[in-house]
mmCIF file of C-alpha atoms in Angstrom:
data_model
loop_
_atom_site.group_PDB
_atom_site.id
_atom_site.type_symbol
_atom_site.label_atom_id
_atom_site.label_comp_id
_atom_site.label_asym_id
_atom_site.label_seq_id
_atom_site.Cartn_x
_atom_site.Cartn_y
_atom_site.Cartn_z
ATOM 1 C CA UNK A 1 8.340 -24.680 11.182
ATOM 2 C CA UNK A 2 7.435 -22.815 14.060
ATOM 3 C CA UNK A 3 4.365 -19.887 12.680
ATOM 4 C CA UNK A 4 7.071 -17.111 13.680
ATOM 5 C CA UNK A 5 11.108 -17.024 14.817
ATOM 6 C CA UNK A 6 12.884 -14.347 16.895
ATOM 7 C CA UNK A 7 15.377 -12.806 13.892
ATOM 8 C CA UNK A 8 18.762 -10.125 13.790
ATOM 9 C CA UNK A 9 17.042 -6.876 13.639
ATOM 10 C CA UNK A 10 18.628 -3.909 11.260
ATOM 11 C CA UNK A 11 17.597 -1.114 13.534
ATOM 12 C CA UNK A 12 18.660 2.492 13.772
ATOM 13 C CA UNK A 13 21.350 2.496 16.508
ATOM 14 C CA UNK A 14 20.433 4.454 20.034
ATOM 15 C CA UNK A 15 20.306 8.108 19.200
ATOM 16 C CA UNK A 16 19.153 8.215 15.444
ATOM 17 C CA UNK A 17 16.023 6.723 15.546
ATOM 18 C CA UNK A 18 14.428 10.415 14.040
ATOM 19 C CA UNK A 19 16.161 10.763 11.555
ATOM 20 C CA UNK A 20 15.251 7.787 10.193
ATOM 21 C CA UNK A 21 12.065 6.345 10.025
ATOM 22 C CA UNK A 22 9.211 6.417 8.269
ATOM 23 C CA UNK A 23 5.965 6.466 6.735
ATOM 24 C CA UNK A 24 5.192 3.643 4.982
ATOM 25 C CA UNK A 25 6.207 3.888 0.912
ATOM 26 C CA UNK A 26 2.757 3.063 -0.104
ATOM 27 C CA UNK A 27 1.118 6.496 1.674
ATOM 28 C CA UNK A 28 2.162 9.084 -0.007
ATOM 29 C CA UNK A 29 3.702 9.315 -3.535
ATOM 30 C CA UNK A 30 6.540 10.816 -5.343
ATOM 31 C CA UNK A 31 6.260 14.432 -4.809
ATOM 32 C CA UNK A 32 5.015 14.182 -1.403
ATOM 33 C CA UNK A 33 7.771 11.935 -0.322
ATOM 34 C CA UNK A 34 10.546 13.985 -1.727
ATOM 35 C CA UNK A 35 8.535 16.496 0.096
ATOM 36 C CA UNK A 36 9.630 14.794 3.482
ATOM 37 C CA UNK A 37 12.596 14.203 2.359
ATOM 38 C CA UNK A 38 14.266 17.602 2.510
ATOM 39 C CA UNK A 39 16.503 18.019 5.334
ATOM 40 C CA UNK A 40 16.614 14.423 5.808
ATOM 41 C CA UNK A 41 19.160 12.676 4.727
ATOM 42 C CA UNK A 42 18.676 9.763 7.041
ATOM 43 C CA UNK A 43 14.939 9.251 6.119
ATOM 44 C CA UNK A 44 14.128 5.581 5.180
ATOM 45 C CA UNK A 45 12.130 7.090 2.446
ATOM 46 C CA UNK A 46 15.703 7.319 0.415
ATOM 47 C CA UNK A 47 15.420 3.395 0.704
ATOM 48 C CA UNK A 48 11.673 2.856 0.418
ATOM 49 C CA UNK A 49 11.436 4.486 -2.152
ATOM 50 C CA UNK A 50 14.336 5.215 -3.947
ATOM 51 C CA UNK A 51 12.989 7.176 -6.736
ATOM 52 C CA UNK A 52 13.015 10.616 -5.203
ATOM 53 C CA UNK A 53 16.925 9.931 -6.154
ATOM 54 C CA UNK A 54 16.349 10.233 -9.453
ATOM 55 C CA UNK A 55 15.829 11.978 -12.510
ATOM 56 C CA UNK A 56 11.622 13.009 -11.960
ATOM 57 C CA UNK A 57 11.156 11.624 -15.305
ATOM 58 C CA UNK A 58 12.604 8.042 -14.074
ATOM 59 C CA UNK A 59 9.993 5.335 -14.139
ATOM 60 C CA UNK A 60 9.731 4.100 -10.611
ATOM 61 C CA UNK A 61 10.749 0.186 -12.033
ATOM 62 C CA UNK A 62 12.696 0.472 -13.552
ATOM 63 C CA UNK A 63 16.670 -1.410 -12.146
ATOM 64 C CA UNK A 64 17.795 1.872 -11.808
ATOM 65 C CA UNK A 65 15.529 2.007 -8.427
ATOM 66 C CA UNK A 66 15.787 -0.600 -7.051
ATOM 67 C CA UNK A 67 20.365 -0.539 -7.649
ATOM 68 C CA UNK A 68 20.012 2.849 -5.806
ATOM 69 C CA UNK A 69 17.590 1.521 -2.932
ATOM 70 C CA UNK A 70 20.238 -0.845 -1.997
ATOM 71 C CA UNK A 71 22.839 2.094 -2.844
ATOM 72 C CA UNK A 72 21.111 4.210 -0.115
ATOM 73 C CA UNK A 73 21.195 0.864 2.435
ATOM 74 C CA UNK A 74 24.664 0.031 1.981
ATOM 75 C CA UNK A 75 25.776 4.140 2.540
ATOM 76 C CA UNK A 76 23.280 4.159 6.277
ATOM 77 C CA UNK A 77 25.300 1.021 7.410
ATOM 78 C CA UNK A 78 28.426 2.444 5.889
ATOM 79 C CA UNK A 79 27.498 5.998 8.437
ATOM 80 C CA UNK A 80 27.179 4.292 10.921
ATOM 81 C CA UNK A 81 23.112 5.137 11.000
ATOM 82 C CA UNK A 82 21.852 1.229 10.578
ATOM 83 C CA UNK A 83 23.144 -1.927 12.491
ATOM 84 C CA UNK A 84 22.012 -5.139 13.518
ATOM 85 C CA UNK A 85 21.559 -6.386 16.447
ATOM 86 C CA UNK A 86 24.505 -8.870 17.870
ATOM 87 C CA UNK A 87 21.074 -11.577 18.496
ATOM 88 C CA UNK A 88 17.722 -12.875 17.476
ATOM 89 C CA UNK A 89 15.222 -10.853 19.001
ATOM 90 C CA UNK A 90 11.270 -10.339 18.784
ATOM 91 C CA UNK A 91 10.678 -6.551 19.449
ATOM 92 C CA UNK A 92 7.869 -5.812 21.262
ATOM 93 C CA UNK A 93 5.874 -2.472 19.619
ATOM 94 C CA UNK A 94 3.270 -0.114 20.933
ATOM 95 C CA UNK A 95 1.223 1.836 18.598
ATOM 96 C CA UNK A 96 -0.326 4.823 20.173
ATOM 97 C CA UNK A 97 -2.543 8.096 18.156
ATOM 98 C CA UNK A 98 -4.490 10.578 19.973
ATOM 99 C CA UNK A 99 -6.021 8.326 23.009
ATOM 100 C CA UNK A 100 -5.885 4.396 21.151
ATOM 101 C CA UNK A 101 -2.698 2.700 21.950
ATOM 102 C CA UNK A 102 -1.847 -0.848 20.440
ATOM 103 C CA UNK A 103 1.001 -2.937 21.629
ATOM 104 C CA UNK A 104 1.872 -6.404 19.202
ATOM 105 C CA UNK A 105 5.273 -8.026 18.242
ATOM 106 C CA UNK A 106 8.344 -7.705 15.548
ATOM 107 C CA UNK A 107 8.495 -11.075 14.487
ATOM 108 C CA UNK A 108 10.127 -13.094 11.217
ATOM 109 C CA UNK A 109 6.444 -14.842 9.971
ATOM 110 C CA UNK A 110 7.618 -18.475 7.861
ATOM 111 C CA UNK A 111 6.561 -18.018 4.452
ATOM 112 C CA UNK A 112 5.473 -21.910 4.686
ATOM 113 C CA UNK A 113 2.500 -20.785 6.900
ATOM 114 C CA UNK A 114 1.241 -18.673 4.505
ATOM 115 C CA UNK A 115 1.824 -21.068 1.455
ATOM 116 C CA UNK A 116 -0.396 -24.099 3.720
ATOM 117 C CA UNK A 117 -3.632 -20.321 4.495
ATOM 118 C CA UNK A 118 -2.396 -20.044 8.131
ATOM 119 C CA UNK A 119 -1.817 -17.535 7.430
ATOM 120 C CA UNK A 120 -4.652 -16.196 5.829
ATOM 121 C CA UNK A 121 -5.742 -12.939 3.342
ATOM 122 C CA UNK A 122 -8.534 -11.340 2.216
ATOM 123 C CA UNK A 123 -7.274 -9.625 -1.099
ATOM 124 C CA UNK A 124 -6.287 -10.141 -3.739
ATOM 125 C CA UNK A 125 -3.226 -8.682 -5.243
ATOM 126 C CA UNK A 126 -1.980 -6.597 -8.759
ATOM 127 C CA UNK A 127 0.983 -8.776 -10.454
ATOM 128 C CA UNK A 128 2.899 -5.611 -11.091
ATOM 129 C CA UNK A 129 2.742 -4.517 -7.159
ATOM 130 C CA UNK A 130 3.880 -8.328 -6.469
ATOM 131 C CA UNK A 131 6.897 -8.335 -8.918
ATOM 132 C CA UNK A 132 7.316 -4.819 -7.685
ATOM 133 C CA UNK A 133 8.406 -5.617 -4.315
ATOM 134 C CA UNK A 134 10.359 -9.418 -5.089
ATOM 135 C CA UNK A 135 12.572 -6.911 -6.897
ATOM 136 C CA UNK A 136 12.473 -4.633 -4.362
ATOM 137 C CA UNK A 137 13.475 -7.674 -1.738
ATOM 138 C CA UNK A 138 15.516 -9.361 -4.186
ATOM 139 C CA UNK A 139 17.507 -6.004 -4.509
ATOM 140 C CA UNK A 140 18.213 -4.875 -0.683
ATOM 141 C CA UNK A 141 18.727 -8.360 -0.066
ATOM 142 C CA UNK A 142 15.947 -7.361 3.065
ATOM 143 C CA UNK A 143 12.549 -7.379 4.330
ATOM 144 C CA UNK A 144 12.242 -3.264 4.728
ATOM 145 C CA UNK A 145 8.572 -2.848 4.436
ATOM 146 C CA UNK A 146 6.725 -5.258 7.398
ATOM 147 C CA UNK A 147 3.424 -6.902 7.105
ATOM 148 C CA UNK A 148 0.409 -6.091 8.964
ATOM 149 C CA UNK A 149 -0.677 -8.700 10.967
ATOM 150 C CA UNK A 150 -3.486 -9.907 12.801
ATOM 151 C CA UNK A 151 -3.510 -12.850 16.404
ATOM 152 C CA UNK A 152 -7.306 -13.309 18.291
ATOM 153 C CA UNK A 153 -6.019 -11.971 21.145
ATOM 154 C CA UNK A 154 -4.276 -14.323 22.952
ATOM 155 C CA UNK A 155 -4.151 -14.104 27.046
ATOM 156 C CA UNK A 156 -0.440 -15.525 27.400
ATOM 157 C CA UNK A 157 0.869 -13.319 24.675
ATOM 158 C CA UNK A 158 -1.040 -10.035 25.726
ATOM 159 C CA UNK A 159 1.239 -10.823 29.240
ATOM 160 C CA UNK A 160 3.944 -11.040 27.703
ATOM 161 C CA UNK A 161 3.992 -8.185 26.024
ATOM 162 C CA UNK A 162 2.433 -5.773 28.493
ATOM 163 C CA UNK A 163 4.518 -6.837 30.592
ATOM 164 C CA UNK A 164 7.996 -6.493 28.092
ATOM 165 C CA UNK A 165 6.526 -2.565 27.706
ATOM 166 C CA UNK A 166 6.468 -1.793 31.288
ATOM 167 C CA UNK A 167 9.525 -0.763 31.534
ATOM 168 C CA UNK A 168 11.801 1.831 29.302
ATOM 169 C CA UNK A 169 11.470 1.356 25.071
ATOM 170 C CA UNK A 170 15.474 1.007 23.770
ATOM 171 C CA UNK A 171 13.063 3.325 20.331
ATOM 172 C CA UNK A 172 11.037 5.840 21.085
ATOM 173 C CA UNK A 173 10.127 8.033 18.230
ATOM 174 C CA UNK A 174 6.861 10.204 17.711
ATOM 175 C CA UNK A 175 6.929 10.986 14.195
ATOM 176 C CA UNK A 176 5.699 14.403 12.217
ATOM 177 C CA UNK A 177 2.166 13.126 12.095
ATOM 178 C CA UNK A 178 1.876 12.470 15.683
ATOM 179 C CA UNK A 179 2.231 9.502 15.983
ATOM 180 C CA UNK A 180 4.084 7.800 19.433
ATOM 181 C CA UNK A 181 6.216 4.298 18.421
ATOM 182 C CA UNK A 182 7.698 2.433 20.944
ATOM 183 C CA UNK A 183 10.235 -0.691 20.779
ATOM 184 C CA UNK A 184 11.776 -3.241 22.865
ATOM 185 C CA UNK A 185 13.517 -5.585 22.290
ATOM 186 C CA UNK A 186 13.061 -9.042 23.422
ATOM 187 C CA UNK A 187 15.778 -10.779 23.552
ATOM 188 C CA UNK A 188 15.378 -13.477 26.836
ATOM 189 C CA UNK A 189 15.053 -16.920 25.927
ATOM 190 C CA UNK A 190 12.365 -17.770 28.081
ATOM 191 C CA UNK A 191 9.904 -15.367 26.649
ATOM 192 C CA UNK A 192 11.587 -15.521 23.244
ATOM 193 C CA UNK A 193 9.796 -19.096 23.922
ATOM 194 C CA UNK A 194 6.683 -18.363 25.629
ATOM 195 C CA UNK A 195 5.744 -16.371 22.371
ATOM 196 C CA UNK A 196 6.755 -18.617 19.997
ATOM 197 C CA UNK A 197 4.997 -21.937 21.888
ATOM 198 C CA UNK A 198 1.807 -18.640 21.859
ATOM 199 C CA UNK A 199 1.551 -18.957 18.320
ATOM 200 C CA UNK A 200 2.554 -22.285 17.354
ATOM 201 C CA UNK A 201 -0.983 -22.913 19.381
ATOM 202 C CA UNK A 202 -2.705 -20.519 17.285
ATOM 203 C CA UNK A 203 -4.900 -21.800 14.364
ATOM 204 C CA UNK A 204 -4.153 -18.656 12.669
ATOM 205 C CA UNK A 205 -3.175 -15.111 11.813
ATOM 206 C CA UNK A 206 -4.946 -12.535 9.554
ATOM 207 C CA UNK A 207 -2.565 -9.701 6.497
ATOM 208 C CA UNK A 208 -4.677 -6.496 7.703
ATOM 209 C CA UNK A 209 -2.580 -4.751 5.047
ATOM 210 C CA UNK A 210 0.656 -6.118 3.470
ATOM 211 C CA UNK A 211 -0.186 -8.453 0.705
ATOM 212 C CA UNK A 212 2.318 -7.939 -2.429
ATOM 213 C CA UNK A 213 4.562 -6.999 0.450
ATOM 214 C CA UNK A 214 3.652 -11.397 1.650
ATOM 215 C CA UNK A 215 2.770 -12.640 -1.879
ATOM 216 C CA UNK A 216 6.332 -10.903 -2.864
ATOM 217 C CA UNK A 217 8.873 -12.834 0.655
ATOM 218 C CA UNK A 218 6.378 -16.368 -0.794
ATOM 219 C CA UNK A 219 7.474 -15.825 -4.724
ATOM 220 C CA UNK A 220 11.763 -14.691 -3.330
ATOM 221 C CA UNK A 221 11.490 -17.795 -1.027
ATOM 222 C CA UNK A 222 10.369 -20.319 -3.237
ATOM 223 C CA UNK A 223 13.192 -18.274 -6.033
ATOM 224 C CA UNK A 224 16.271 -19.190 -4.090
ATOM 225 C CA UNK A 225 14.727 -22.760 -2.275
ATOM 226 C CA UNK A 226 15.058 -23.440 -6.234
ATOM 227 C CA UNK A 227 18.072 -22.057 -6.502
ATOM 228 C CA UNK A 228 20.055 -24.060 -3.039
ATOM 229 C CA UNK A 229 22.053 -27.052 -3.173
ATOM 230 C CA UNK A 230 21.110 -27.961 -0.447
ATOM 231 C CA UNK A 231 18.285 -25.930 2.337
ATOM 232 C CA UNK A 232 17.518 -26.802 5.382
ATOM 233 C CA UNK A 233 14.350 -24.962 6.159
ATOM 234 C CA UNK A 234 15.018 -22.121 8.165
ATOM 235 C CA UNK A 235 16.812 -19.757 5.995
ATOM 236 C CA UNK A 236 15.666 -16.171 6.745
ATOM 237 C CA UNK A 237 14.478 -16.267 3.512
ATOM 238 C CA UNK A 238 11.699 -18.341 4.650
ATOM 239 C CA UNK A 239 10.546 -15.662 7.042
ATOM 240 C CA UNK A 240 9.315 -12.862 6.390
ATOM 241 C CA UNK A 241 9.221 -9.422 8.415
ATOM 242 C CA UNK A 242 5.553 -8.851 9.749
ATOM 243 C CA UNK A 243 3.695 -6.240 13.017
ATOM 244 C CA UNK A 244 1.832 -8.560 14.710
ATOM 245 C CA UNK A 245 -1.376 -7.526 16.788
ATOM 246 C CA UNK A 246 -3.938 -8.477 19.049
ATOM 247 C CA UNK A 247 -7.243 -8.243 17.150
ATOM 248 C CA UNK A 248 -9.042 -6.020 20.331
ATOM 249 C CA UNK A 249 -6.676 -3.399 19.734
ATOM 250 C CA UNK A 250 -7.012 -2.665 16.246
ATOM 251 C CA UNK A 251 -8.366 0.676 15.108
ATOM 252 C CA UNK A 252 -9.741 0.518 11.467
ATOM 253 C CA UNK A 253 -11.110 4.267 9.925
ATOM 254 C CA UNK A 254 -13.599 3.457 7.001
ATOM 255 C CA UNK A 255 -13.279 3.562 3.784
ATOM 256 C CA UNK A 256 -15.425 6.187 1.055
ATOM 257 C CA UNK A 257 -16.046 6.538 -2.042
ATOM 258 C CA UNK A 258 -16.479 8.743 -4.953
ATOM 259 C CA UNK A 259 -17.574 9.229 -8.562
ATOM 260 C CA UNK A 260 -17.101 10.909 -10.959
ATOM 261 C CA UNK A 261 -20.208 11.311 -12.459
ATOM 262 C CA UNK A 262 -23.807 10.358 -12.157
ATOM 263 C CA UNK A 263 -23.718 7.740 -15.934
ATOM 264 C CA UNK A 264 -25.488 10.429 -17.652
ATOM 265 C CA UNK A 265 -28.329 11.165 -14.692
ATOM 266 C CA UNK A 266 -29.534 14.558 -13.127
ATOM 267 C CA UNK A 267 -28.990 14.608 -9.504
ATOM 268 C CA UNK A 268 -33.007 15.159 -9.403
ATOM 269 C CA UNK A 269 -32.743 11.149 -11.632
ATOM 270 C CA UNK A 270 -30.221 9.619 -9.694
ATOM 271 C CA UNK A 271 -32.417 10.311 -6.071
ATOM 272 C CA UNK A 272 -35.147 8.412 -7.646
ATOM 273 C CA UNK A 273 -32.861 5.634 -9.009
ATOM 274 C CA UNK A 274 -31.551 6.016 -4.974
ATOM 275 C CA UNK A 275 -35.409 5.304 -3.634
ATOM 276 C CA UNK A 276 -36.253 1.651 -5.129
ATOM 277 C CA UNK A 277 -33.810 0.743 -2.376
ATOM 278 C CA UNK A 278 -32.348 2.709 0.558
ATOM 279 C CA UNK A 279 -34.320 5.434 2.354
ATOM 280 C CA UNK A 280 -33.222 8.502 2.306
ATOM 281 C CA UNK A 281 -33.058 11.890 4.386
ATOM 282 C CA UNK A 282 -31.614 15.335 3.647
ATOM 283 C CA UNK A 283 -30.144 16.770 6.900
ATOM 284 C CA UNK A 284 -28.110 20.458 7.402
ATOM 285 C CA UNK A 285 -24.553 18.781 8.567
ATOM 286 C CA UNK A 286 -21.546 15.708 7.369
ATOM 287 C CA UNK A 287 -23.323 12.094 7.524
ATOM 288 C CA UNK A 288 -21.434 10.158 10.222
ATOM 289 C CA UNK A 289 -23.229 6.722 8.994
ATOM 290 C CA UNK A 290 -23.462 5.440 12.657
ATOM 291 C CA UNK A 291 -24.225 1.883 12.228
ATOM 292 C CA UNK A 292 -24.089 -0.968 9.081
ATOM 293 C CA UNK A 293 -26.197 -0.684 6.397
ATOM 294 C CA UNK A 294 -25.941 3.228 6.422
ATOM 295 C CA UNK A 295 -24.418 5.513 4.275
ATOM 296 C CA UNK A 296 -23.373 9.414 4.506
ATOM 297 C CA UNK A 297 -23.754 10.665 0.955
ATOM 298 C CA UNK A 298 -22.783 14.020 -0.600
ATOM 299 C CA UNK A 299 -24.573 15.048 -4.309
ATOM 300 C CA UNK A 300 -24.983 18.906 -5.605
ATOM 301 C CA UNK A 301 -23.925 20.747 -2.320
ATOM 302 C CA UNK A 302 -26.089 18.421 -0.204
ATOM 303 C CA UNK A 303 -25.657 15.596 2.697
ATOM 304 C CA UNK A 304 -28.294 12.326 3.122
ATOM 305 C CA UNK A 305 -28.403 9.634 5.037
ATOM 306 C CA UNK A 306 -28.912 6.976 3.588
ATOM 307 C CA UNK A 307 -30.329 3.199 5.108
ATOM 308 C CA UNK A 308 -29.973 -0.185 3.304
ATOM 309 C CA UNK A 309 -33.547 -1.310 2.518
ATOM 310 C CA UNK A 310 -33.571 -4.719 5.109
ATOM 311 C CA UNK A 311 -34.685 -6.768 1.478
ATOM 312 C CA UNK A 312 -31.821 -6.487 0.243
ATOM 313 C CA UNK A 313 -29.196 -7.112 3.237
ATOM 314 C CA UNK A 314 -26.974 -10.122 3.734
ATOM 315 C CA UNK A 315 -25.916 -12.608 5.779
ATOM 316 C CA UNK A 316 -22.681 -13.922 3.014
ATOM 317 C CA UNK A 317 -18.966 -12.782 4.567
ATOM 318 C CA UNK A 318 -17.755 -10.701 1.322
ATOM 319 C CA UNK A 319 -21.916 -9.802 0.364
ATOM 320 C CA UNK A 320 -22.996 -8.745 3.363
ATOM 321 C CA UNK A 321 -20.120 -6.263 3.775
ATOM 322 C CA UNK A 322 -22.035 -2.289 3.554
ATOM 323 C CA UNK A 323 -19.530 -1.490 0.204
ATOM 324 C CA UNK A 324 -20.655 -4.396 -0.937
ATOM 325 C CA UNK A 325 -24.082 -3.880 -0.161
ATOM 326 C CA UNK A 326 -23.211 -0.401 -1.733
ATOM 327 C CA UNK A 327 -21.746 -1.528 -4.687
ATOM 328 C CA UNK A 328 -23.689 -4.380 -5.881
ATOM 329 C CA UNK A 329 -27.737 -1.820 -5.152
ATOM 330 C CA UNK A 330 -26.164 1.474 -6.194
ATOM 331 C CA UNK A 331 -22.376 2.078 -7.728
ATOM 332 C CA UNK A 332 -23.155 -0.745 -10.003
ATOM 333 C CA UNK A 333 -26.887 -0.808 -10.840
ATOM 334 C CA UNK A 334 -27.215 2.670 -11.017
ATOM 335 C CA UNK A 335 -23.775 4.274 -12.082
ATOM 336 C CA UNK A 336 -22.143 1.374 -14.158
ATOM 337 C CA UNK A 337 -19.683 0.499 -12.095
ATOM 338 C CA UNK A 338 -18.760 -2.643 -12.181
ATOM 339 C CA UNK A 339 -14.796 -3.363 -11.737
ATOM 340 C CA UNK A 340 -13.935 -0.925 -8.886
ATOM 341 C CA UNK A 341 -10.382 -2.160 -9.076
ATOM 342 C CA UNK A 342 -9.866 -0.817 -13.115
ATOM 343 C CA UNK A 343 -11.957 1.535 -13.711
ATOM 344 C CA UNK A 344 -11.041 5.673 -13.129
ATOM 345 C CA UNK A 345 -14.625 6.554 -12.584
ATOM 346 C CA UNK A 346 -14.842 6.259 -8.608
ATOM 347 C CA UNK A 347 -11.951 6.599 -6.062
ATOM 348 C CA UNK A 348 -11.432 6.118 -2.645
ATOM 349 C CA UNK A 349 -10.314 8.249 0.457
ATOM 350 C CA UNK A 350 -9.382 6.539 3.452
ATOM 351 C CA UNK A 351 -10.970 8.310 6.847
ATOM 352 C CA UNK A 352 -7.890 9.863 7.954
ATOM 353 C CA UNK A 353 -8.711 12.644 5.365
ATOM 354 C CA UNK A 354 -12.734 13.182 7.320
ATOM 355 C CA UNK A 355 -15.700 13.510 5.783
ATOM 356 C CA UNK A 356 -14.764 17.127 4.216
ATOM 357 C CA UNK A 357 -12.590 15.800 2.393
ATOM 358 C CA UNK A 358 -15.107 13.728 0.623
ATOM 359 C CA UNK A 359 -16.743 17.173 0.105
ATOM 360 C CA UNK A 360 -14.452 19.137 -1.108
ATOM 361 C CA UNK A 361 -13.317 16.759 -4.392
ATOM 362 C CA UNK A 362 -17.653 17.074 -4.962
ATOM 363 C CA UNK A 363 -17.661 21.063 -4.885
ATOM 364 C CA UNK A 364 -14.714 21.369 -7.118
ATOM 365 C CA UNK A 365 -16.153 19.852 -9.813
ATOM 366 C CA UNK A 366 -13.994 17.042 -10.541
ATOM 367 C CA UNK A 367 -16.864 14.460 -8.758
ATOM 368 C CA UNK A 368 -20.021 13.987 -8.630
ATOM 369 C CA UNK A 369 -20.849 12.034 -4.759
ATOM 370 C CA UNK A 370 -19.879 10.370 -2.504
ATOM 371 C CA UNK A 371 -20.782 8.356 -0.167
ATOM 372 C CA UNK A 372 -19.382 7.883 3.699
ATOM 373 C CA UNK A 373 -19.474 4.339 4.968
ATOM 374 C CA UNK A 374 -19.408 2.860 8.024
ATOM 375 C CA UNK A 375 -15.569 1.080 9.028
ATOM 376 C CA UNK A 376 -15.109 -2.295 8.628
ATOM 377 C CA UNK A 377 -15.328 -4.694 11.827
ATOM 378 C CA UNK A 378 -11.896 -7.017 12.567
ATOM 379 C CA UNK A 379 -14.023 -9.257 12.588
ATOM 380 C CA UNK A 380 -15.686 -9.075 10.131
ATOM 381 C CA UNK A 381 -12.032 -9.319 7.636
ATOM 382 C CA UNK A 382 -10.973 -12.081 9.037
ATOM 383 C CA UNK A 383 -14.618 -13.797 9.037
ATOM 384 C CA UNK A 384 -13.941 -13.023 5.459
ATOM 385 C CA UNK A 385 -10.131 -15.022 5.120
ATOM 386 C CA UNK A 386 -12.071 -17.678 7.525
ATOM 387 C CA UNK A 387 -14.590 -18.867 4.753
ATOM 388 C CA UNK A 388 -11.500 -18.343 2.024
ATOM 389 C CA UNK A 389 -13.335 -15.394 0.024
ATOM 390 C CA UNK A 390 -11.492 -12.587 -0.441
ATOM 391 C CA UNK A 391 -13.002 -8.110 0.398
ATOM 392 C CA UNK A 392 -13.712 -5.275 -2.307
ATOM 393 C CA UNK A 393 -11.212 -3.410 -2.542
ATOM 394 C CA UNK A 394 -11.105 -0.769 -0.443
ATOM 395 C CA UNK A 395 -12.454 -2.841 2.638
ATOM 396 C CA UNK A 396 -9.914 -1.543 5.347
ATOM 397 C CA UNK A 397 -7.918 1.332 6.845
ATOM 398 C CA UNK A 398 -5.764 0.942 9.487
ATOM 399 C CA UNK A 399 -4.545 3.793 11.863
ATOM 400 C CA UNK A 400 -2.299 4.339 13.092
ATOM 401 C CA UNK A 401 0.331 3.485 10.066
ATOM 402 C CA UNK A 402 2.980 1.631 11.203
ATOM 403 C CA UNK A 403 6.801 3.053 10.268
ATOM 404 C CA UNK A 404 8.961 1.674 7.319
ATOM 405 C CA UNK A 405 12.944 1.701 8.598
ATOM 406 C CA UNK A 406 11.963 0.827 12.897
ATOM 407 C CA UNK A 407 13.457 -3.138 12.080
ATOM 408 C CA UNK A 408 14.337 -4.002 8.758
ATOM 409 C CA UNK A 409 14.533 -8.090 8.399
ATOM 410 C CA UNK A 410 17.455 -9.327 6.327
ATOM 411 C CA UNK A 411 18.229 -12.145 4.914
ATOM 412 C CA UNK A 412 21.242 -13.597 5.462
#
C-alpha cells in the first residue's frame, strides 16, 4: 500500500472559488464563523461549521449539526458550486503570506502508515474532539478538513512541485486575511508515478497540525473495514485528506501564554520567585525572545526579558523545549499550574496576534501575567515525533493556515 496516492478531488468549479473557500473550521468560534458567512451563502463554513445555520442554543455536537452539514454539502453539489475531478490527481498547493511562500502537495495519505507510525504524531488527542471529527466524516461521507503533514525536504518532490507551479494555477484565491491560495492539478501519469515513488522512498511523514482529523480518519477506516464483507485495502476510506509541505519551508510562529493570577503572590514576591532560576531585566518595549531559553514577560504594566540559567536546561527532546522549560521552572512550581490542558487559569495566544495582544489581556485586569516564547523549530517537532514522545500542549502555531473547501476527499 503506497504512503500516498492520488484521488478524485471535490473542488469549487472555476470562477466560484472565492465564494467557497474558507478558513479552517477550528480557528474561530461560533460567533466569528457566523460573522464570516454574512453575505456568503456558499462559504464552506456552512459545511465545516453547520451549527451557524441552526439556532444559537444548538449544541455543536448535536446530531442535527452533522445532518445540516451533509445537507449543505449536497446542496452545494446540486447547485453546481462543487464538482468532482474526472480522474485521480495530486494537487500542487502554494500558500503565500506576505514575503513567505510554501509549496506542497495535496494527497490521500495512508491510514495503514498512520497506524504503523510511519506518519508520526507529536500530540495527544481529546476524545470529545476526536468523536466530533468521526461523526463529521461519517455524516458527510467525506474528509473536508485536510491534515497538515510535513516531509523532510526531498529534491525529487521539490523539483516536480516547482515545475508544476511554474504554470498557470487551476485555482487562485486570495482570502480575506490576505493569504493567497494557488492550486495546480497534477494528473499526468508520469508525474503522478514519480511523486508516488518519491514519497514511498521516505522513512516517515509528520503530523504538523490535524491530530484529531487523522485519528478520526483511522477510526472511520477501522469501523468500515470491520463492517465490510470484502475489502481490498484500496477503498478510499483507507486514506485521509492531507496537505504535505517540505520541512524547510515551514513558518512556525510563537505560541504564547497568559495566566489569570499569581497564585497568591504579590508582584514583588513573584519576581523574587522568578529570580530563583531566571536572570531578568526590565525593558521599555515589548520583549520578543531572541532565541531558545529566553522569554518575554509582561507583569503589572512592565515588560521583562527572562533567561533561564544554563543549569536548568535539558537535552531531552521534550524537556528541552521552551514551553517545557517555562512550565517546569516557573508555571508549575511558582504559579501552581500542573495540567495546562485542563487548568482554566492558563490560556494560549497565537503569535499571529502579536505581543500587544498579551499586554491587552493583562491590562484588562482579567489576567495577571503573560509570557512570550521563542517559536518552536520544525526540527524540534520532528525530533520529538521520532523519539515517540509527545509535545506539551500548544507548542506550535503554523502560519499561514490551510484553506477549507479547496479540495475535499469523498469516501466512495
